[in-house]
Amino acid sequence: MNKLNVKEIDEKWQNFWLKEKIIFKNTKKNKKFYCLEMFPYPSGKIHMGHVRNYAIGDVLARYKSMNGFNVLHPMGWDSFGMPAENAARENNLDPKDWTKKNITTMKKQLQSLGLSIDWDLEISTCDEEYYKHQQELFIDFYEKGLILKKETYVNWDPVDKTVLANEQVIDGKGWRSNAVVERKKLSQWFFNISKFSNELLDDLKLLDEWPEKVKLMQKNWIGKSIGCQIDFEIDKNNKIKIFTTRPDTIFGATFLALSVDHPMCKEFEKQKDFIEFKKRSSQVGTTEEAIANAEKIGFKTGLNAKHPFIKNKTIPIYFANFILMDYGTGAIFGCPAHDQRDFDFATKYNLEIIQVVQSEEFRENKKLKKAYTGDGKIINSEFLNNLNIEDAKEKIIQEIERKKIGKKKISFRLKDWGISRQRYWGCPIPMIYLKDGKVVPVDRSELPIKLPENVDLNSKGNPLANHPTWKKTKYKKTGESATRETDTLDTFVDSSWYFIRFCSPRLKDKPFDKKAFSYWMPVDQYIGGVEHAILHLLYSRFFMRAIKLNDTDIKVKEPFKGLFTQGMVCHETYKNEKGEWLSPEQMSKIDKSKVVVGPAEAMSKSKKNVVDPESMIKIYGADAIRWFMLSDSPPDRDIQWSNEGVAAAHKFIQRVWALNCRILERKNILSSEEEEKTFLVNINKYLFKITNLIEKFSLNVAIANVYESIRFLEENLAKSVSNQHFLNAQINIMKAMMPFTPHLSWECLSRLEGKDFYTKIEWPKIEKTLLIDDKVTIVVQIDGKKRGLISTNRDSLEKEVIDAAKKIENITKNLKDKKIMKNIFVKNKIINFITK
RNA sequence: GCCCUCGUGGUGAAAUGGUAGACACAAAGGACUUAAAAUCCUUGCCCGCAAGGGAGUGCCAGUUCGAGUCUGGCCGAGGGCACCA
């Protein structure tokens, strides 16, 4: 009996799958399954996170394929983005070449995992063949009014002359230039995602195969709140529109606060002290926490507004740094007694505080220490008095609408999606600027608008804008000269429709083929990390709706029917005496007493706790890596990588191989009906469990049952079971292992069935008749405590069970001095004697 | 600050309200071996040689014949949002 050469079988079967593509040869067209894992960014090498993501997906794809589904399991590359630009700059390369090289390496690495991916469908977002269609979609959306240009504030790096993403701003400085980042107003392109706010929120209900957590995160992100707008009059010609969700507290309003970006500002922009105040307002830290905890400051305008419900009462108007212009109307009324921010502000500027809500725990009190935001009854509010908050809200809105000074209004936290990036390595925005200032889309016949080659990435500012000729063009309709948009698209745009492109990836003239689309979409199971719970998934949902708006034949609303978010891959962290991070490799080479072992954390280069998948595959083979990755923790939880764990997985694979050899060498045994039956029942039960557990995504438990089934087979080698049944059992278990360890399974199966290859392997059939065991184990309890076990025939009656239970020595002993008051009997499960 | 999730052996974990710790890692002891590796077996907190018994799923209460599982409160860890009016 030889040891299995895992390297050999890895290569053998990987080549076979690539050539034969039999996993995708399915005849049953009516059962489709679109299995998709989030495509990777080609950063250079695959990491363990990829391995986990794609191992989970592959289990599902193979499992579904074996169950007769026509499976779509493609892979592509999210290949535009900053790292390519940075790497290119550092190494004096073309981003395209750098990206291509990485794709080649990573593709080979993914293939070495034995994934059942149809590489004929491979796409890469930086290919003209891909982004051409994206530009077409952009024009579609533009024509439907889903794209707009707006002025917004951006993080501006004055040295690099570029816009920075929030995460590129570190301590208020540019990550590369280290220059103090400025707030600059810039005209940028936006997708009008907020148009769908309500729909995107409501349709979360349709996503019953999504994790609740992700739906909740999206719900909070969209942030619907119901409130109302109210006009506050300054004088006959001027009024201020405010937004509030607490109109019930209007009698507690003691000031108005406006955003420093509010249109009212214009009247103050000549005043020195206002300019200074505005400057101070924008000088808060960059972290969100810093913003939230920043001191509340205000600028007194000297103006007063009339209180809409209290005669002759006026309240002062302030500009305040804590009011956001892009939420509500950019103005609020301050009710210090019932809003902590307003309370802080009022305390600082000595403004009146009027309590209008009272509860048991929060009686009316002249000296409030903090705002009260809880439930209660309305006080000090004329016609609202004694109402609860909900009723008061309703009544005051009615009153406001009757007086025509405002109306009920729903506000969303979700803002439009800014898609302009002042970068080179992205999809060019297919718009041009005409001489008269008009902005128009390029003619569709001119697509794709290709990125120029040989750009200078080292000069400051946007490389496309700096290019000597690229932006110069002509407007096809009139022939007049025009200038190209030099911004490129956010890479989230690329990934917002790639799953659609996979349905017809080679189609030349259109983004997708409708027939292929309606067959494959939606994605049945999408798998990826939680880090994309909001943006990527929300943007994709938006795209689906935008495409639907453009083409009424499209019936699919939600792109991803099922979503699964896998956990991260963690590893222990190590530090030496100096407190420097050590890699697992370094750590194994030095004196262990000098190493401080830290808790397991997500693998990251900065903590040096990464393990390279490629080297692991070389040592243990693809199956062992896949097996361990899935065996140790539920797939949605973090997993702790351990080399002992993979080594054990490898040992197990050898054990299965050894078992396979022993079965092939097994001498036929005269079978006994009873032993054979028990054998078949057990094998069938394992298959049944494994099937259900895969369906439930409990892959770790499925694997635990494979372990048990293999041990069961080992222990039964000498039992009176015919060779034919034994062989059959092993064939079925190997099939059940196939999604996890495809190389081992194919190798074992080809030996067991004496064939070199297979046309198609089907999932083992579960014999329903064998699932019901004749014997059951019943727990015997006295007063709820377990005192023994009995084995009885299935469906034994209460009396029989009681008689049998009372024959157990331990039960007799324990019942001796007690009187049984009653019995609790649950068929096939439990008998509980209650004594007193 | 608001919202959500999770607390089970040395570790990762399992358990439709019904045998807590399946399965695996690590550790200790043992078997085989001249020895080691490999492999296999046993143990797992307390009492007991054992049979068996006791405690036991973050803490405190409750519902139930019976709670890791359900309910309420507390403590702890992780995640999301964060001046959103």
GROMACS .gro file of C-alpha atoms in nm, chain A residues 35-41 46-62 73-78 106 109-111 113-117 119 498 526-528 566 626 629-630 739:
model
   49
   35CYS     CA    1  -2.278   3.027  -0.796
   36LEU     CA    2  -2.059   3.332  -0.761
   37GLU     CA    3  -1.781   3.433  -0.528
   38MET     CA    4  -1.672   3.795  -0.512
   39PHE     CA    5  -1.402   3.836  -0.773
   40PRO     CA    6  -1.055   3.929  -0.652
   41TYR     CA    7  -0.843   4.233  -0.701
   46ILE     CA    8  -0.377   3.490  -0.362
   47HIS     CA    9  -0.410   3.492   0.015
   48MET     CA   10  -0.585   3.263   0.260
   49GLY     CA   11  -0.897   3.480   0.250
   50HIS     CA   12  -0.934   3.396  -0.119
   51VAL     CA   13  -0.876   3.029  -0.045
   52ARG     CA   14  -1.157   3.028   0.206
   53ASN     CA   15  -1.395   3.224  -0.013
   54TYR     CA   16  -1.339   3.005  -0.317
   55ALA     CA   17  -1.328   2.679  -0.123
   56ILE     CA   18  -1.676   2.752   0.014
   57GLY     CA   19  -1.804   2.845  -0.330
   58ASP     CA   20  -1.651   2.541  -0.488
   59VAL     CA   21  -1.815   2.305  -0.242
   60LEU     CA   22  -2.148   2.451  -0.337
   61ALA     CA   23  -2.084   2.461  -0.712
   62ARG     CA   24  -1.968   2.100  -0.720
   73HIS     CA   25  -1.940   2.922  -1.179
   74PRO     CA   26  -1.724   3.191  -1.335
   75MET     CA   27  -1.426   3.396  -1.224
   76GLY     CA   28  -1.292   3.735  -1.317
   77TRP     CA   29  -1.071   4.019  -1.206
   78ASP     CA   30  -1.157   4.349  -1.043
  106MET     CA   31  -0.313   3.437  -0.943
  109GLN     CA   32  -0.269   2.970  -0.803
  110LEU     CA   33  -0.647   2.947  -0.812
  111GLN     CA   34  -0.625   2.661  -1.056
  113LEU     CA   35  -0.676   2.473  -0.568
  114GLY     CA   36  -0.876   2.255  -0.803
  115LEU     CA   37  -1.171   2.491  -0.826
  116SER     CA   38  -1.452   2.399  -1.061
  117ILE     CA   39  -1.440   2.730  -1.238
  119TRP     CA   40  -1.233   2.970  -1.717
  498TYR     CA   41  -1.977   4.207  -1.360
  526TYR     CA   42  -2.320   3.499  -0.380
  527ILE     CA   43  -2.030   3.448  -0.142
  528GLY     CA   44  -1.786   3.700  -0.005
  566GLN     CA   45  -1.769   3.416   0.516
  626ARG     CA   46  -0.954   2.300   0.135
  629MET     CA   47  -1.023   2.554   0.575
  630LEU     CA   48  -1.375   2.421   0.600
  739PRO     CA   49  -1.710   1.885  -0.305
   0.00000   0.00000   0.00000
